[in-house]
Amino acid sequence: MTVNELIYSVIPNLNSAEKLVFSTLESLINAANNPLDILKRTDQRQAFSLEVHRIRINLEHLLSRYRDEVDAVLRSEGEHKGPIVEPDHQEADAIRGAVEIYRHVCAFQRGERPHPVPGLGATPRKLT
């Protein structure tokens, strides 16, 4: 993955997915009548928030290691691709997590997943 792909694809996609998940959870919380449903959705929101926070910290660390290259890509307004990043284990996990969240949310929007929150249903990570 290049610095360009990280800046102009992975991070914006994570931002979009995060907004949709939080908006959906907020709607479900507001519409819930059962206190257990409210608690479940609130717990899901908190778990998702922690996961996104972990991902962002690791992406920020990766971007800081490539600061000069990031600046060059931003100055070129995306014309320059930048180098291929070599993430450490945690940074690579963060990239995979961001991509997984985005793919899950896209599948939810297409009606292929019953829940907007990655980790529910058939996904390996449980957020409940």
CSV table of C-alpha atoms in Angstrom, one decimal:
chain,number,residue,atom,x,y,z
A,1,MET,CA,0.0,0.0,0.0
A,2,THR,CA,1.3,3.4,-0.9
A,3,VAL,CA,1.2,6.6,1.3
A,4,ASN,CA,-1.3,7.9,-1.2
A,5,GLU,CA,-3.7,5.0,-0.8
A,6,LEU,CA,-3.4,5.3,3.0
A,7,ILE,CA,-4.3,9.0,2.9
A,8,TYR,CA,-6.8,9.1,0.2
A,9,SER,CA,-8.5,5.7,0.5
A,10,VAL,CA,-8.1,3.9,3.8
A,11,ILE,CA,-8.5,6.9,6.2
A,12,PRO,CA,-11.5,8.5,4.3
A,13,ASN,CA,-13.2,5.1,4.0
A,14,LEU,CA,-12.7,4.5,7.8
A,15,ASN,CA,-14.2,8.0,8.5
A,16,SER,CA,-17.3,7.3,6.4
A,17,ALA,CA,-17.8,3.8,7.9
A,18,GLU,CA,-17.4,5.2,11.4
A,19,LYS,CA,-20.0,7.9,10.8
A,20,LEU,CA,-22.5,5.4,9.4
A,21,VAL,CA,-22.0,2.9,12.3
A,22,PHE,CA,-22.3,5.6,15.0
A,23,SER,CA,-25.4,7.1,13.2
A,24,THR,CA,-27.1,3.7,12.9
A,25,LEU,CA,-26.3,2.8,16.5
A,26,GLU,CA,-27.6,6.1,17.8
A,27,SER,CA,-30.8,5.6,15.8
A,28,LEU,CA,-31.2,2.1,17.3
A,29,ILE,CA,-30.6,3.4,20.8
A,30,ASN,CA,-33.1,6.2,20.3
A,31,ALA,CA,-35.7,3.9,18.9
A,32,ALA,CA,-35.3,1.1,21.5
A,33,ASN,CA,-37.9,0.6,24.2
A,34,ASN,CA,-36.3,-2.3,26.0
A,35,PRO,CA,-33.6,-1.2,28.5
A,36,LEU,CA,-31.6,-4.4,27.6
A,37,ASP,CA,-31.6,-3.3,23.9
A,38,ILE,CA,-30.4,0.1,24.9
A,39,LEU,CA,-27.6,-1.4,27.0
A,40,LYS,CA,-26.6,-3.8,24.2
A,41,ARG,CA,-26.4,-1.0,21.6
A,42,THR,CA,-24.6,1.3,24.0
A,43,ASP,CA,-22.0,-1.4,24.7
A,44,GLN,CA,-21.6,-2.0,21.0
A,45,ARG,CA,-21.1,1.7,20.5
A,46,GLN,CA,-18.4,1.8,23.2
A,47,ALA,CA,-16.6,-1.3,21.8
A,48,PHE,CA,-16.7,0.0,18.3
A,49,SER,CA,-15.4,3.4,19.5
A,50,LEU,CA,-12.5,1.7,21.3
A,51,GLU,CA,-11.6,-0.3,18.2
A,52,VAL,CA,-11.7,2.7,15.9
A,53,HIS,CA,-9.5,4.6,18.5
A,54,ARG,CA,-7.0,1.8,18.5
A,55,ILE,CA,-6.9,1.8,14.7
A,56,ARG,CA,-6.5,5.6,14.5
A,57,ILE,CA,-3.6,5.6,17.0
A,58,ASN,CA,-1.7,3.1,15.0
A,59,LEU,CA,-2.4,4.8,11.7
A,60,GLU,CA,-1.2,8.1,13.2
A,61,HIS,CA,2.0,6.4,14.3
A,62,LEU,CA,2.5,5.1,10.8
A,63,LEU,CA,1.8,8.5,9.2
A,64,SER,CA,4.2,10.1,11.6
A,65,ARG,CA,7.0,7.7,10.6
A,66,TYR,CA,6.4,8.7,7.0
A,67,ARG,CA,5.8,12.4,7.7
A,68,ASP,CA,8.0,13.8,4.9
A,69,GLU,CA,6.4,11.4,2.3
A,70,VAL,CA,2.9,12.3,3.6
A,71,ASP,CA,3.7,16.0,3.3
A,72,ALA,CA,4.9,15.4,-0.3
A,73,VAL,CA,1.7,13.5,-1.2
A,74,LEU,CA,-0.5,16.2,0.3
A,75,ARG,CA,1.4,19.0,-1.4
A,76,SER,CA,0.9,17.2,-4.7
A,77,GLU,CA,-2.9,16.9,-4.0
A,78,GLY,CA,-2.7,13.2,-4.6
A,79,GLU,CA,-0.7,13.3,-7.8
A,80,HIS,CA,2.3,11.8,-6.1
A,81,LYS,CA,1.8,8.2,-5.0
A,82,GLY,CA,4.6,8.2,-2.4
A,83,PRO,CA,6.5,5.1,-1.3
A,84,ILE,CA,5.0,1.7,-0.3
A,85,VAL,CA,4.6,1.8,3.4
A,86,GLU,CA,6.2,-0.9,5.6
A,87,PRO,CA,4.0,-1.0,8.6
A,88,ASP,CA,5.0,-2.7,11.9
A,89,HIS,CA,2.8,-5.5,13.2
A,90,GLN,CA,0.3,-3.1,15.0
A,91,GLU,CA,0.2,-0.7,12.1
A,92,ALA,CA,-0.5,-3.5,9.7
A,93,ASP,CA,-3.3,-4.8,12.0
A,94,ALA,CA,-4.7,-1.3,12.1
A,95,ILE,CA,-4.8,-1.1,8.3
A,96,ARG,CA,-6.5,-4.5,8.1
A,97,GLY,CA,-9.0,-3.4,10.7
A,98,ALA,CA,-9.8,-0.2,8.9
A,99,VAL,CA,-10.3,-2.1,5.6
A,100,GLU,CA,-12.4,-4.7,7.4
A,101,ILE,CA,-14.7,-2.1,9.0
A,102,TYR,CA,-15.2,-0.4,5.6
A,103,ARG,CA,-15.9,-3.7,3.8
A,104,HIS,CA,-18.4,-4.7,6.5
A,105,VAL,CA,-20.2,-1.4,6.3
A,106,CYS,CA,-20.4,-1.6,2.5
A,107,ALA,CA,-21.8,-5.1,2.8
A,108,PHE,CA,-24.4,-3.8,5.3
A,109,GLN,CA,-25.4,-1.0,2.9
A,110,ARG,CA,-25.9,-3.5,0.1
A,111,GLY,CA,-28.1,-5.6,2.4
A,112,GLU,CA,-25.5,-8.5,2.7
A,113,ARG,CA,-25.0,-8.1,6.4
A,114,PRO,CA,-27.7,-7.7,9.1
A,115,HIS,CA,-25.7,-5.4,11.3
A,116,PRO,CA,-23.7,-2.2,10.7
A,117,VAL,CA,-21.3,-3.1,13.5
A,118,PRO,CA,-18.4,-5.3,12.5
A,119,GLY,CA,-18.2,-8.2,15.0
A,120,LEU,CA,-21.9,-9.1,15.0
A,121,GLY,CA,-23.2,-12.1,13.2
A,122,ALA,CA,-20.8,-14.0,11.0
A,123,THR,CA,-17.8,-11.8,11.6
A,124,PRO,CA,-15.0,-13.3,13.8
A,125,ARG,CA,-14.7,-10.4,16.3
A,126,LYS,CA,-17.5,-10.2,18.9
A,127,LEU,CA,-18.4,-6.7,20.2
A,128,THR,CA,-21.1,-7.8,22.6
